[in-house]
């Protein structure tokens, strides 16, 4: 736990009662951190030197070492956390403000067959402060990020409490004031987590990684499907969409000759018809798994089939493949 784990009320309480600051000064500290992304007490010019020294002693910031791996359209940041773990997060450049892809766990327990992160296994959950820290570091580097996607390392619905806390801190009006509408959480299909997210009424968007239209194939690709089958997942996603009023996105990683055959694409259409979900086709990014990406022509063919069935579909072209920064490639081993 660090000071980055605290929301405004908690930080005020802590800084007033444990550090001895006046409450208006505590508010200033929150603003320096969360509005201006200043993570160095010596740069907080509205504080006295004695207050800065006290803060340095009583409320130190995390001290990650961060290495950058920039390409023309992305920047992967590899960080060593204070306890020596390695995580990655990615700034995705775009014409407007860049999108930030953040991690929620060190590694991932789900072992999806096509995903490199799954080969790591899980070490631990990230704290709310560590999730917020990724955003603040990226904010400082870019001068202002746009959307935030919880699509980095880990399964965010297996760390939902910390994820919700981070979202609430980022949403503070006296802080970064990130609207939940700019945040999307992607899940491999933890159905009770989707229900909990809906109950929490966080206002964020949901994406589900479907990746196969039949239980047989999906269980082979994503072992979590043996616990939460496709029909329960689709039902939970529909409920989320209806009650939240936010359109759900379905992610479908295209694996050549595995989940992109005419028969399976027909099943996919039957499954998603009239759901109103948006479909994101993600051409497979190379990992050690041995799967292949379909040809561009075939990817376009899949898209055309879905469009002909009046489904709402886009192809998500991955940025950062050369630096292992793209979907499913985050697996820095330290
Ligand atoms: N655990 C969550 C959050 C990670 S999001 C989830 O699974 O949704 C990562 C996205 O990248 C998921 O949609 C996943 O299906 C996709 N993905 C994983 N490996 C990939 C690969 N090699 N190429 C393209 N997409 C991949």
Coordinates of C-alpha atoms and ligand atoms in Angstrom, one line a residue:
X1 CA 0.0 0.0 0.0
X2 CA 1.2 3.5 -0.8
X3 CA -0.4 6.9 -0.9
X4 CA -1.6 6.1 -4.5
X5 CA -4.0 3.6 -3.0
X6 CA -6.0 6.3 -1.3
X7 CA -9.0 8.2 -2.6
X8 CA -9.5 11.9 -1.7
X9 CA -11.3 11.2 1.6
X10 CA -8.8 8.6 2.7
X11 CA -5.8 10.7 1.7
X12 CA -7.2 13.7 3.6
X13 CA -7.8 11.5 6.6
X14 CA -4.3 10.0 6.4
X15 CA -2.4 13.3 5.8
X16 CA -4.3 15.1 8.5
X17 CA -4.2 12.5 11.2
X18 CA -0.9 10.6 10.5
X19 CA 1.2 13.3 8.9
X20 CA -0.3 16.4 10.6
X21 CA -1.1 18.4 7.5
X22 CA -4.0 20.9 7.4
X23 CA -6.9 19.5 5.3
X24 CA -6.5 22.1 2.6
X25 CA -2.9 21.1 2.2
X26 CA -4.0 17.4 2.0
X27 CA -6.3 18.4 -0.9
X28 CA -3.4 20.2 -2.6
X29 CA -1.3 17.0 -2.4
X30 CA -4.1 15.1 -4.0
X31 CA -4.3 17.6 -6.8
X32 CA -0.6 17.6 -7.4
X33 CA -0.6 13.8 -7.6
X34 CA -3.8 13.2 -9.5
X35 CA -4.4 16.3 -11.5
X36 CA -0.9 17.2 -12.4
X37 CA 0.7 13.7 -12.2
X38 CA 3.5 15.1 -10.0
X39 CA 5.0 12.2 -8.2
X40 CA 7.8 14.1 -6.4
X41 CA 7.2 16.0 -3.2
X42 CA 10.0 18.4 -4.0
X43 CA 8.1 19.6 -7.0
X44 CA 5.0 20.5 -5.0
X45 CA 5.8 24.2 -4.7
X46 CA 2.7 25.1 -2.7
X47 CA 4.0 23.1 0.3
X48 CA 6.6 24.1 2.8
X49 CA 10.0 22.3 2.9
X50 CA 9.1 20.9 6.3
X51 CA 5.9 19.4 4.9
X52 CA 7.7 18.0 1.9
X53 CA 10.3 16.3 4.1
X54 CA 7.6 14.9 6.3
X55 CA 5.7 13.5 3.3
X56 CA 8.8 11.9 1.8
X57 CA 9.3 10.1 5.1
X58 CA 5.7 9.1 5.8
X59 CA 4.2 8.7 2.4
X60 CA 6.8 7.6 -0.1
X61 CA 5.8 7.1 -3.7
X62 CA 6.4 3.8 -5.4
X63 CA 9.7 3.8 -7.2
X64 CA 9.3 1.6 -10.2
X65 CA 12.1 1.5 -12.8
X66 CA 10.5 1.8 -16.2
X67 CA 12.0 0.9 -19.6
X68 CA 10.4 2.2 -22.8
X69 CA 10.1 0.3 -26.0
X70 CA 8.7 2.8 -28.5
X71 CA 7.6 2.1 -32.1
X72 CA 5.9 4.6 -34.4
X73 CA 2.4 3.8 -33.1
X74 CA 3.0 2.5 -29.6
X75 CA 5.2 2.7 -26.6
X76 CA 5.4 -0.4 -24.3
X77 CA 6.5 0.4 -20.8
X78 CA 8.2 -2.4 -18.8
X79 CA 8.2 -1.7 -15.1
X80 CA 9.9 -3.4 -12.2
X81 CA 7.7 -3.0 -9.2
X82 CA 8.9 -2.2 -5.7
X83 CA 8.9 -5.9 -4.8
X84 CA 10.8 -6.8 -7.9
X85 CA 8.0 -8.0 -10.2
X86 CA 7.8 -7.2 -13.8
X87 CA 4.7 -5.8 -15.5
X88 CA 4.0 -4.1 -18.8
X89 CA 1.6 -1.4 -19.9
X90 CA 1.2 0.1 -23.3
X91 CA 0.6 3.6 -24.7
X92 CA -1.2 3.3 -28.1
X93 CA -0.8 6.4 -30.2
X94 CA -3.7 7.6 -32.3
X95 CA -4.8 10.8 -34.1
X96 CA -6.5 12.1 -31.0
X97 CA -5.3 11.4 -27.4
X98 CA -3.5 8.1 -27.0
X99 CA -5.2 5.1 -25.4
X100 CA -3.5 3.4 -22.4
X101 CA -3.6 -0.3 -22.0
X102 CA -3.0 -1.2 -18.3
X103 CA -2.3 -4.4 -16.5
X104 CA -4.3 -5.7 -13.5
X105 CA -2.2 -8.6 -12.3
X106 CA 1.4 -9.8 -12.4
X107 CA 1.0 -12.6 -14.9
X108 CA -2.4 -14.3 -15.4
X109 CA -3.9 -17.6 -14.1
X110 CA -6.1 -18.4 -17.0
X111 CA -3.7 -20.0 -19.5
X112 CA -5.5 -19.2 -22.7
X113 CA -3.8 -21.3 -25.3
X114 CA -3.0 -18.5 -27.7
X115 CA -1.8 -15.9 -25.1
X116 CA 1.7 -15.3 -24.0
X117 CA 0.8 -13.8 -20.7
X118 CA -0.9 -17.1 -19.7
X119 CA 2.4 -18.9 -19.9
X120 CA 3.6 -16.9 -16.9
X121 CA 1.0 -18.1 -14.4
X122 CA -0.1 -15.7 -11.7
X123 CA 2.2 -14.1 -9.2
X124 CA -0.1 -11.6 -7.5
X125 CA -2.8 -9.0 -8.0
X126 CA -1.8 -5.4 -8.6
X127 CA -3.0 -3.0 -5.9
X128 CA -5.3 -0.1 -6.8
X129 CA -2.4 2.2 -6.3
X130 CA -0.3 0.2 -8.8
X131 CA -3.1 0.4 -11.4
X132 CA -3.4 4.2 -10.8
X133 CA 0.4 4.5 -11.0
X134 CA 0.4 3.1 -14.5
X135 CA -2.1 5.8 -15.5
X136 CA -0.2 8.6 -13.8
X137 CA 3.1 7.6 -15.4
X138 CA 1.5 7.4 -18.8
X139 CA -0.3 10.7 -18.2
X140 CA 3.1 12.4 -17.4
X141 CA 4.7 10.9 -20.5
X142 CA 2.0 11.8 -22.9
X143 CA 0.6 15.0 -21.5
X144 CA -2.9 13.5 -21.5
X145 CA -4.2 10.1 -22.3
X146 CA -7.7 9.5 -23.8
X147 CA -9.2 6.1 -23.2
X148 CA -8.0 3.5 -20.8
X149 CA -8.4 -0.2 -21.5
X150 CA -8.0 -2.9 -18.9
X151 CA -6.5 -5.2 -21.5
X152 CA -2.9 -5.7 -20.4
X153 CA -1.6 -8.5 -18.2
X154 CA -4.0 -10.3 -16.0
X155 CA -7.7 -10.9 -15.6
X156 CA -9.3 -7.8 -14.2
X157 CA -12.4 -9.5 -12.9
X158 CA -10.2 -11.7 -10.7
X159 CA -9.0 -8.5 -9.1
X160 CA -12.2 -6.5 -9.2
X161 CA -12.0 -4.8 -5.8
X162 CA -8.7 -3.2 -6.6
X163 CA -9.8 -2.4 -10.2
X164 CA -12.9 -0.7 -8.9
X165 CA -11.0 1.3 -6.3
X166 CA -8.5 2.4 -9.0
X167 CA -11.4 3.5 -11.3
X168 CA -12.9 5.5 -8.4
X169 CA -9.6 7.3 -7.7
X170 CA -9.1 8.1 -11.4
X171 CA -12.7 9.4 -11.4
X172 CA -12.2 11.9 -8.6
X173 CA -13.3 15.4 -9.8
X174 CA -10.4 17.0 -7.9
X175 CA -8.0 14.4 -9.5
X176 CA -7.6 13.2 -13.1
X177 CA -11.4 13.2 -13.5
X178 CA -11.5 10.3 -15.9
X179 CA -15.0 9.6 -17.0
X180 CA -15.9 5.9 -16.6
X181 CA -17.1 6.0 -20.2
X182 CA -13.5 6.3 -21.3
X183 CA -12.6 3.1 -19.5
X184 CA -13.2 -0.4 -20.9
X185 CA -12.6 -3.6 -18.9
X186 CA -12.0 -6.8 -20.9
X187 CA -12.7 -10.2 -19.4
X188 CA -12.0 -13.8 -20.5
X189 CA -15.4 -14.6 -19.1
X190 CA -15.6 -14.6 -15.3
X191 CA -19.4 -14.6 -15.1
X192 CA -19.8 -13.8 -11.4
X193 CA -17.4 -10.9 -11.9
X194 CA -19.5 -9.5 -14.7
X195 CA -22.5 -9.6 -12.4
X196 CA -20.5 -7.9 -9.6
X197 CA -19.3 -5.2 -12.0
X198 CA -22.9 -4.6 -13.0
X199 CA -24.0 -4.3 -9.4
X200 CA -21.1 -1.9 -8.6
X201 CA -22.6 0.5 -11.2
X202 CA -19.2 1.8 -12.1
X203 CA -20.3 3.2 -15.5
X204 CA -17.4 1.6 -17.4
X205 CA -17.6 -0.4 -20.6
X206 CA -17.3 -4.1 -20.9
X207 CA -15.6 -6.3 -23.5
X208 CA -15.7 -10.1 -23.5
X209 CA -13.0 -12.2 -25.1
X210 CA -15.2 -14.8 -26.8
X211 CA -12.7 -16.2 -29.4
X212 CA -14.8 -19.3 -30.3
X213 CA -18.5 -19.9 -30.9
X214 CA -18.8 -23.5 -29.6
X215 CA -18.1 -24.7 -26.0
X216 CA -15.9 -27.5 -27.4
X217 CA -13.5 -25.2 -29.2
X218 CA -13.7 -22.5 -26.6
X219 CA -12.8 -24.9 -23.7
X220 CA -9.8 -26.0 -25.7
X221 CA -8.6 -22.4 -26.3
X222 CA -9.7 -20.9 -23.0
X223 CA -9.9 -23.4 -20.0
X224 CA -12.1 -20.9 -18.1
X225 CA -14.9 -22.0 -20.4
X226 CA -15.1 -25.3 -18.6
X227 CA -16.3 -23.2 -15.5
X228 CA -18.4 -20.5 -17.3
X229 CA -19.9 -21.8 -20.5
X230 CA -20.7 -19.7 -23.5
X231 CA -24.5 -19.4 -22.9
X232 CA -24.0 -18.1 -19.3
X233 CA -21.3 -15.7 -20.6
X234 CA -23.6 -14.3 -23.3
X235 CA -26.5 -14.1 -20.9
X236 CA -24.4 -12.1 -18.4
X237 CA -23.1 -9.8 -21.2
X238 CA -26.6 -9.2 -22.4
X239 CA -27.8 -8.3 -18.9
X240 CA -24.8 -5.9 -18.5
X241 CA -25.7 -4.2 -21.8
X242 CA -29.4 -3.9 -20.9
X243 CA -29.0 -2.6 -17.4
X244 CA -25.9 -0.4 -18.0
X245 CA -27.1 1.0 -21.3
X246 CA -23.5 0.5 -22.5
X247 CA -22.9 -1.5 -25.7
X248 CA -20.8 -4.6 -25.0
X249 CA -17.9 -5.4 -27.2
X250 CA -17.0 -9.0 -28.2
X251 CA -13.4 -9.7 -28.9
X252 CA -12.6 -12.5 -31.4
X253 CA -9.0 -13.3 -32.0
X254 CA -8.7 -14.8 -35.5
X255 CA -6.7 -18.0 -35.5
X256 CA -6.0 -19.4 -38.9
X257 CA -8.0 -22.6 -39.6
X258 CA -8.9 -22.9 -36.0
X259 CA -11.8 -20.5 -35.3
X260 CA -12.2 -18.8 -38.7
X261 CA -13.7 -21.6 -40.9
X262 CA -17.0 -21.0 -42.7
X263 CA -18.8 -23.4 -40.4
X264 CA -17.6 -21.7 -37.2
X265 CA -18.2 -18.2 -38.6
X266 CA -21.8 -19.3 -39.3
X267 CA -22.1 -20.4 -35.7
X268 CA -20.6 -17.1 -34.5
X269 CA -23.3 -15.2 -36.5
X270 CA -26.0 -17.4 -35.0
X271 CA -24.7 -16.8 -31.5
X272 CA -24.4 -13.0 -31.8
X273 CA -27.4 -12.2 -34.0
X274 CA -29.7 -9.7 -32.3
X275 CA -27.5 -9.3 -29.3
X276 CA -26.5 -5.7 -30.4
X277 CA -22.9 -6.4 -29.3
X278 CA -20.1 -4.8 -31.2
X279 CA -17.6 -7.3 -32.6
X280 CA -13.9 -6.6 -32.6
X281 CA -11.9 -9.0 -34.8
X282 CA -8.3 -9.2 -33.7
X283 CA -5.9 -10.9 -36.1
X284 CA -3.7 -13.2 -34.1
X285 CA -0.4 -11.7 -32.9
X286 CA 2.4 -14.3 -33.0
X287 CA 3.3 -16.0 -29.6
X288 CA 5.1 -19.1 -28.7
X289 CA 1.8 -21.0 -29.1
X290 CA 2.2 -22.0 -32.7
X291 CA -1.1 -20.6 -33.9
X292 CA -1.2 -18.5 -37.1
X293 CA -2.9 -15.4 -38.3
X294 CA -5.3 -15.7 -41.3
X295 CA -4.5 -14.0 -44.5
X296 CA -5.7 -10.4 -44.9
X297 CA -8.2 -11.6 -47.6
X298 CA -9.6 -14.1 -45.2
X299 CA -9.8 -11.6 -42.4
X300 CA -11.8 -9.3 -44.7
X301 CA -13.9 -12.3 -45.7
X302 CA -14.9 -12.9 -42.1
X303 CA -15.7 -9.2 -41.6
X304 CA -17.9 -9.3 -44.7
X305 CA -19.8 -12.3 -43.5
X306 CA -20.6 -10.7 -40.2
X307 CA -21.6 -7.5 -41.9
X308 CA -23.9 -9.3 -44.3
X309 CA -25.7 -10.7 -41.2
X310 CA -26.1 -7.1 -40.0
X311 CA -23.6 -7.4 -37.2
X312 CA -21.6 -4.5 -36.1
X313 CA -17.9 -5.3 -36.7
X314 CA -14.5 -3.8 -36.9
X315 CA -11.0 -5.2 -37.4
X316 CA -8.7 -4.2 -34.5
X317 CA -5.3 -3.9 -36.1
X318 CA -2.7 -4.4 -33.5
X319 CA 0.0 -1.8 -32.8
X320 CA 3.3 -2.7 -31.3
X321 CA 3.8 -6.2 -32.7
X322 CA 7.5 -5.7 -33.2
X323 CA 8.1 -4.8 -29.6
X324 CA 5.8 -7.6 -28.2
X325 CA 3.5 -4.8 -27.1
X326 CA 0.3 -6.0 -28.8
X327 CA -2.7 -8.0 -27.5
X328 CA -1.6 -11.3 -26.0
X329 CA 2.1 -10.6 -26.2
X330 CA 2.7 -9.0 -22.8
X331 CA 5.0 -11.4 -20.9
X332 CA 8.1 -9.7 -19.8
X333 CA 10.0 -12.2 -17.7
X334 CA 12.2 -10.7 -15.1
Ligands
LIG1 N1 -7.8 -11.3 -19.4 C1 -8.6 -10.3 -20.0 C2 -7.9 -9.1 -20.3 C3 -6.8 -9.2 -21.3 S1 -7.3 -8.5 -22.8 C4 -9.2 -10.9 -21.3 O1 -8.9 -12.0 -21.7 O2 -10.1 -10.3 -21.9 C5 -6.3 -9.2 -24.0 C6 -7.1 -9.5 -25.3 O3 -6.1 -10.0 -26.2 C7 -8.1 -10.6 -25.1 O4 -9.2 -10.2 -25.9 C8 -7.4 -11.8 -25.7 O5 -8.4 -12.7 -26.3 C9 -6.6 -11.2 -26.8 N2 -5.4 -12.0 -27.1 C10 -4.7 -12.8 -26.4 N3 -3.7 -13.4 -27.0 C11 -3.7 -12.8 -28.3 C12 -2.9 -13.0 -29.4 N4 -1.8 -13.8 -29.4 N5 -3.2 -12.2 -30.5 C13 -4.2 -11.4 -30.5 N6 -5.0 -11.2 -29.4 C14 -4.8 -11.9 -28.3

